CSV table of C-alpha atoms in Angstrom, one decimal:
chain,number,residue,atom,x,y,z
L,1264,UNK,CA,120.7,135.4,93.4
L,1265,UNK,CA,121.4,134.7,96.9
L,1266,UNK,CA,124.2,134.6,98.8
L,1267,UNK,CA,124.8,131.5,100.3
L,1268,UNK,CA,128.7,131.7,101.4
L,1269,UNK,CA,127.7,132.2,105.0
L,1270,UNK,CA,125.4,129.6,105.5
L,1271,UNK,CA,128.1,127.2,103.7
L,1272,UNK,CA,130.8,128.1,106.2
L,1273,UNK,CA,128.5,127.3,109.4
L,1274,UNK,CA,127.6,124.0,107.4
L,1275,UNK,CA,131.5,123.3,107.3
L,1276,UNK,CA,132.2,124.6,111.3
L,1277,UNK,CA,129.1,122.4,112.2
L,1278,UNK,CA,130.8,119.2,110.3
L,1279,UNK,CA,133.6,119.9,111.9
L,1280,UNK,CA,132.1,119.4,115.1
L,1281,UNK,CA,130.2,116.6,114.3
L,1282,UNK,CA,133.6,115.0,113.0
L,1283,UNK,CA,134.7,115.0,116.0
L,1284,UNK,CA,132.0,113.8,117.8
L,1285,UNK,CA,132.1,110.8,115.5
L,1286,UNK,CA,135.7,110.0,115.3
L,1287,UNK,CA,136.4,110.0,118.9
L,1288,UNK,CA,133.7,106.9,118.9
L,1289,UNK,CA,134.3,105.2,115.8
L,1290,UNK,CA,135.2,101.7,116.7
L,1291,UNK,CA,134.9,102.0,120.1
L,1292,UNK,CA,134.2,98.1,122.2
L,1293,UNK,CA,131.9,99.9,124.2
L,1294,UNK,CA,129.7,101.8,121.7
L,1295,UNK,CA,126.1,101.7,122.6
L,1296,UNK,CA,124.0,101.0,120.1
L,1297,UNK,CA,120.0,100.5,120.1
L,1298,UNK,CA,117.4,99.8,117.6
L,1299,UNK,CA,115.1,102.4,116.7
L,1300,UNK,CA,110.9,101.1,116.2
L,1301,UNK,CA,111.5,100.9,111.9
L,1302,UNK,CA,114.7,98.3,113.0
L,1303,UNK,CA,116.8,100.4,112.0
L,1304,UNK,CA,120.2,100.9,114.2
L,1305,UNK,CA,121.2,104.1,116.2
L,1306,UNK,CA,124.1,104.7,117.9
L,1307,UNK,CA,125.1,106.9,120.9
L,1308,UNK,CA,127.2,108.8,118.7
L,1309,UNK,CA,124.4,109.7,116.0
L,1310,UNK,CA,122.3,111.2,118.7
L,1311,UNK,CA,125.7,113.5,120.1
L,1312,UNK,CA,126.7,114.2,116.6
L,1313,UNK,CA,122.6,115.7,115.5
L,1314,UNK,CA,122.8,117.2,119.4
L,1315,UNK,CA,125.9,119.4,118.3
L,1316,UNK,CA,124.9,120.2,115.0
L,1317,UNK,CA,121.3,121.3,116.5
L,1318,UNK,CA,123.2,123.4,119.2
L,1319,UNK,CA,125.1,125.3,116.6
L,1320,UNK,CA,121.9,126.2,114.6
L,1321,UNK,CA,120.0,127.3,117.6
L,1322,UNK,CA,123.2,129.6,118.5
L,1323,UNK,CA,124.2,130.7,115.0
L,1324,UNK,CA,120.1,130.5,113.1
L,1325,UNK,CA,117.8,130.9,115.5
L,1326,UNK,CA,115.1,131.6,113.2
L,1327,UNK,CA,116.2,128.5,111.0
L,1328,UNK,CA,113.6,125.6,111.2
L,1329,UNK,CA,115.3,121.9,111.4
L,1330,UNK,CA,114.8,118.4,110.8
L,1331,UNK,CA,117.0,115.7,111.7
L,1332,UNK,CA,116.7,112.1,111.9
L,1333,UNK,CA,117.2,111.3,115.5
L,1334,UNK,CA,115.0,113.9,117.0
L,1335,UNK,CA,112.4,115.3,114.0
L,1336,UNK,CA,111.2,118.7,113.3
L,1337,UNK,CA,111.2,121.9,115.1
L,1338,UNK,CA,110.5,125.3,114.1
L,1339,UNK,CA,108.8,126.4,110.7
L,1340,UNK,CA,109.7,129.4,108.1
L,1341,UNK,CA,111.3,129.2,104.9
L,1342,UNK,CA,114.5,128.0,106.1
L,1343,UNK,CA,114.9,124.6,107.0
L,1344,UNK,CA,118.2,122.8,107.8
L,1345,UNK,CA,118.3,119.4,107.7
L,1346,UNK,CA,120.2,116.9,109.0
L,1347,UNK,CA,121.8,113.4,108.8
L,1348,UNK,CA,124.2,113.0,111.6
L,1349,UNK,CA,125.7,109.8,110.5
L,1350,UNK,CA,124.2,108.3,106.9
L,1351,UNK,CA,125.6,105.1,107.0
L,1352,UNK,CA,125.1,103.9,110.9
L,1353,UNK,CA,125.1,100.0,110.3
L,1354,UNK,CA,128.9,100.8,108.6
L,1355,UNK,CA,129.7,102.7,111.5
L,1356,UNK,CA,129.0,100.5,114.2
L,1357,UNK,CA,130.8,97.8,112.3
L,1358,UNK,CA,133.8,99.9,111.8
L,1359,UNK,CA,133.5,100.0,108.3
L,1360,UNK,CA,134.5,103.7,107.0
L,1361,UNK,CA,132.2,104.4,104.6
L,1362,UNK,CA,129.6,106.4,106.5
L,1363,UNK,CA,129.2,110.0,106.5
L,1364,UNK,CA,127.5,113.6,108.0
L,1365,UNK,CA,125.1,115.2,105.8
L,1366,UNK,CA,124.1,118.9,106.3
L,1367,UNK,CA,121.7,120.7,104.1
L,1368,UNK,CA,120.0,124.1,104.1
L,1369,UNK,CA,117.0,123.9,102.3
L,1370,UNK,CA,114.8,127.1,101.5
L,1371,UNK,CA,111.1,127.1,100.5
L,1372,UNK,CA,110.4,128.8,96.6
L,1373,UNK,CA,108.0,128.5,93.9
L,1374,UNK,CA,108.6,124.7,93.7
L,1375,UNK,CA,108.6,124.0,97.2
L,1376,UNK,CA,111.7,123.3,99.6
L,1377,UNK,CA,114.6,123.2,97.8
L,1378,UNK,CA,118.2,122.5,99.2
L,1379,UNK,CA,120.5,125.3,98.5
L,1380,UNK,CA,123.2,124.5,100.7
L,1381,UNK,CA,125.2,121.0,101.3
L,1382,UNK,CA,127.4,119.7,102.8
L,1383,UNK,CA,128.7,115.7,102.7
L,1384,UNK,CA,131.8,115.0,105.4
L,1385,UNK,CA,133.1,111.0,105.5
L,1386,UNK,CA,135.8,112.0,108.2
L,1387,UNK,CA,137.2,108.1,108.2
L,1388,UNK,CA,137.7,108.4,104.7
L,1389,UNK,CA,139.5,111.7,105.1
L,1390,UNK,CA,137.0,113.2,102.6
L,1391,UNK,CA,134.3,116.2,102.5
L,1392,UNK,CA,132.4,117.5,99.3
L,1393,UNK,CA,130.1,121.1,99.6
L,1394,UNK,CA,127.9,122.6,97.3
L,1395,UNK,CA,126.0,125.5,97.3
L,1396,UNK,CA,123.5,126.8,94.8
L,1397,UNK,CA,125.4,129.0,92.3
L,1398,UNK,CA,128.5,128.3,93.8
L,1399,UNK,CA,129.4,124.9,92.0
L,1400,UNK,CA,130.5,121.4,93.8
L,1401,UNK,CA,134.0,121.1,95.8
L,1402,UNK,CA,135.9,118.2,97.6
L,1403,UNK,CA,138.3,118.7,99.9
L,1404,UNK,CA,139.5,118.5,103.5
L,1405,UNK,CA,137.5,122.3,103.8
L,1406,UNK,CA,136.2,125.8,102.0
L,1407,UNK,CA,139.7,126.8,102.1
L,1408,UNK,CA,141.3,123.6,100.2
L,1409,UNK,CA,138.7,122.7,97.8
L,1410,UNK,CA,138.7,121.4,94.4
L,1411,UNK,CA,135.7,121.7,91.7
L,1412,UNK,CA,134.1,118.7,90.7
L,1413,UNK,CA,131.8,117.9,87.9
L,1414,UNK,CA,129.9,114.8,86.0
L,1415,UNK,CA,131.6,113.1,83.8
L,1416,UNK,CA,130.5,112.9,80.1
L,1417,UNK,CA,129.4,109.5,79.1
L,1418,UNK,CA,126.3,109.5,77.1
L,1419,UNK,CA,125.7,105.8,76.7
L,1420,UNK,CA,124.9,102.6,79.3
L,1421,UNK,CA,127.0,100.6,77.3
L,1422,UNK,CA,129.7,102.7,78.5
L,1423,UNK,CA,128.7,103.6,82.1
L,1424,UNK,CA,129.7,102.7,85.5
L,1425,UNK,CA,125.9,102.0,87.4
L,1426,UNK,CA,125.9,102.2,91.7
L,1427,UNK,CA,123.4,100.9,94.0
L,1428,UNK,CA,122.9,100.3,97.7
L,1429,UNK,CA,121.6,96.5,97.3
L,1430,UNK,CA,119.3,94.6,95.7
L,1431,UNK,CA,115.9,93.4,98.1
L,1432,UNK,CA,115.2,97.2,98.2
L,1433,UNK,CA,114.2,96.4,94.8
L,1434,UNK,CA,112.8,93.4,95.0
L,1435,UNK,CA,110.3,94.3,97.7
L,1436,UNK,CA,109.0,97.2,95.5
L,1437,UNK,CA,109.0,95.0,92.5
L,1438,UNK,CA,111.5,96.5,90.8
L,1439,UNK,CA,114.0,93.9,90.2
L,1440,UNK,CA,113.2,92.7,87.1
L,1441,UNK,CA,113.8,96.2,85.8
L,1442,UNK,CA,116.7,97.2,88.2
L,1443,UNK,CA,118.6,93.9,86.9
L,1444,UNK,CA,117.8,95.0,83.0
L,1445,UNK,CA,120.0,98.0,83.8
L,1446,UNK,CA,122.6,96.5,85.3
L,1447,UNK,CA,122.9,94.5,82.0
L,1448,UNK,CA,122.8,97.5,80.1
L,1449,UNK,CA,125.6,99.1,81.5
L,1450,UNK,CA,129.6,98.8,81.1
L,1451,UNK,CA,130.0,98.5,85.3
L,1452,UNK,CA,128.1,97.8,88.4
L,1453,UNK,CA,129.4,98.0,92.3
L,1454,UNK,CA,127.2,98.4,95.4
L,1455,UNK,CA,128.8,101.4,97.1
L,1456,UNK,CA,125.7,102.4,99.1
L,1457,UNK,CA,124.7,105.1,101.4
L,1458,UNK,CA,126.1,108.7,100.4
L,1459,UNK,CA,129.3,107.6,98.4
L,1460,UNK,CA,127.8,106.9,95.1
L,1461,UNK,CA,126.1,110.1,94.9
L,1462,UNK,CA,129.2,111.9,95.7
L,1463,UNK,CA,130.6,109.6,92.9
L,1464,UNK,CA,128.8,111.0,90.3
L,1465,UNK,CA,129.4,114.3,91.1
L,1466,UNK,CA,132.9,114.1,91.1
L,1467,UNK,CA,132.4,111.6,87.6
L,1468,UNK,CA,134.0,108.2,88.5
L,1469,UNK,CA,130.5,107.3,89.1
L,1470,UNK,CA,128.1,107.7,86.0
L,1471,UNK,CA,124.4,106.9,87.5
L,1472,UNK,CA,123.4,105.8,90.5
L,1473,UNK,CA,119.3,104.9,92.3
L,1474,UNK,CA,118.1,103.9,95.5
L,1475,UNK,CA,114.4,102.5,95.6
L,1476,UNK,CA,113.6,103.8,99.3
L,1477,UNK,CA,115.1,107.0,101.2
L,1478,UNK,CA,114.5,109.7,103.5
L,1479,UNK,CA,114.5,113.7,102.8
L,1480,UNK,CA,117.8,113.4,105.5
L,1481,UNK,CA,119.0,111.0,103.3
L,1482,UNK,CA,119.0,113.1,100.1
L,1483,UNK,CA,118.9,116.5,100.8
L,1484,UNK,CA,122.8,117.6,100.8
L,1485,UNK,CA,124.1,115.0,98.1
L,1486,UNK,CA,121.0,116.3,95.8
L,1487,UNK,CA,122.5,120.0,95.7
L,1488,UNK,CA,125.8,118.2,95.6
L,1489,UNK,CA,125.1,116.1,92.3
L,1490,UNK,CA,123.1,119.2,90.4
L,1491,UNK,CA,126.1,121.6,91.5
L,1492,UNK,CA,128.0,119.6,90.0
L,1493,UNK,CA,125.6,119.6,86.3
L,1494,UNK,CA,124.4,116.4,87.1
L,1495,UNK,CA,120.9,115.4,87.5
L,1496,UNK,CA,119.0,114.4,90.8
L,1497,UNK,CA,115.3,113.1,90.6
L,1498,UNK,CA,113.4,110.9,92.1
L,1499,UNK,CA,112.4,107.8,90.2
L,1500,UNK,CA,109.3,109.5,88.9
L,1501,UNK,CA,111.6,112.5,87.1
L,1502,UNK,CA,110.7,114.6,89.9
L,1503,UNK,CA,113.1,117.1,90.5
L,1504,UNK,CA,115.0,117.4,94.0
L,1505,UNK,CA,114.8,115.0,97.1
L,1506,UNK,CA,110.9,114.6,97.6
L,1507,UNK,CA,109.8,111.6,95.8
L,1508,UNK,CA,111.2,108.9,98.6
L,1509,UNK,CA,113.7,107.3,96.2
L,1510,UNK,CA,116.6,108.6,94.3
L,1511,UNK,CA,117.8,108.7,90.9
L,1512,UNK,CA,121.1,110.9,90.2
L,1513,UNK,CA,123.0,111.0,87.1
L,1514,UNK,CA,125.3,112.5,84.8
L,1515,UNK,CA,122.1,113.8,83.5
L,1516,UNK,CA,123.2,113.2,79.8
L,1517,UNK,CA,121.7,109.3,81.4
L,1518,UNK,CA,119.5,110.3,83.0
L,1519,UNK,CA,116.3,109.8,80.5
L,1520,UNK,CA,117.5,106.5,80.0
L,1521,UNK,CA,118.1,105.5,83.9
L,1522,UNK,CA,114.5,106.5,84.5
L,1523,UNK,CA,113.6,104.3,81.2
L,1524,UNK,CA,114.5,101.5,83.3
L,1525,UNK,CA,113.2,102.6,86.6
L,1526,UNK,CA,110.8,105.1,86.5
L,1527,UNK,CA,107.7,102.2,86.4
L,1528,UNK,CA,106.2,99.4,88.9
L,1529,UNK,CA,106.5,96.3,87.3
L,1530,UNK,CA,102.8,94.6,87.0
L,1531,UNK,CA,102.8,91.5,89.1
L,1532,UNK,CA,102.6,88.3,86.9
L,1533,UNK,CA,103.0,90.4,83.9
């Protein structure tokens, strides 16, 4: 098996960076922020934070391919790092602390790109979780401090705690119907959003969690998170890892029945 303890310390010095980036703007009265073509906000300190992070893997993997949000793709080869410099903008420009860095390394193998490497840092928060393939899931405030995490062990909806980013995501896929059938089912529902519910269930105060519509930046380092942790990461069609455009992560003793619920489009007018 590889040896991945390398690459996960350059994912920690490169957070640390970008933490830095992003905490010396974070809630600043004269942030810029601009809307990118899909509506979606960026601010000045996304673009510094994915600059840093990209001059770090030029320096320290030159041979690395990477994708980011803010600036796309360069290079190809079976290494690809990819990046998220802040997941979460719209809390960050509000000054809301729930928004994070996400760094993955993902290499290429019999099933395609695969992230092997992630790391998850919510510097307001005062939190960071890492994974690496083989290595098992951590939180702490670095490699040096961290702590194992794992899934928790619920085995029925009637007992589980269910997180989601919002509801119209759903309803403009026509999903709802389904999405609300779940809720239902379950013991408990909050709308975390973003990066935190994943790294809920990973750590187990969180039991399932599904967004309808995501990114490969979105997914990529809380995917290796979750299934370091022995929990289960698909996409809503059982697909395993962060390729399907959506998300469905679990404890994975739910995961069968979370993908009951939303592994199907609804029929119009059925």
């Amino acid at each position: 098996m590889a040896d991945y303890h390398d690459d996960l310390r350059l994912a920690h010095a490169l957070a640390d960076a970008a933490d830095a980036a992003t905490m010396a703007r974070f809630q600043a009265l004269d942030l810029k922020v601009e809307t990118k073509p899909d509506m979606t906000p960026v601010s000045e300190a996304d673009r510094a934070a994915e600059e840093l992070i990209r001059a770090g893997l030029h320096r320290e993997r030159p041979a690395d391919a990477i994708l980011g949000e803010e600036y796309g793709v360069e290079g190809t080869g079976p290494r690809r790092w990819v990046i998220d410099p802040i997941d979460g903008t719209k809390n960050y420009v509000r000054g809301v602390p729930v928004w994070a860095t996400l760094i993955a390394l993902m290499e290429e193998g019999e099933t395609g790109f695969q992230p092997v490497v992630g790391v998850v840092s919510a510097p307001a928060l005062g939190r960071r979780w890492w994974a690496a393939k083989g290595l098992g899931a951590f939180t702490g405030t670095g490699p040096e401090s961290g702590t194992r995490i794992g899934v928790s062990q619920v085995a029925s909806l009637a007992d589980a705690s269910f997180a989601y980013s919002s509801l119209s995501g759903w309803e403009e896929r026509g999903r709802l119907d389904s999405f609300l059938d779940l809720t239902r089912a379950c013991w408990r529902t909050r709308a975390y959003g973003d990066f935190w519910p994943y790294m809920m269930v990973a750590e187990g105060t969180v039991d399932l969690c599904a967004e309808p519509e995501l990114s490969l930046w979105d997914m990529a380092a809380v995917a290796v998170v979750v299934q370091e942790a022995g929990g289960s990461y698909t996409g809503l069609d059982g697909r395993p890892g962060p390729h399907s455009g959506n998300a469905a992560a679990s404890n994975g003793l739910l995961h069968e029945a979370l993908l009951g619920h939303l592994g199907h489009e609804e029929t119009p007018g059925a």
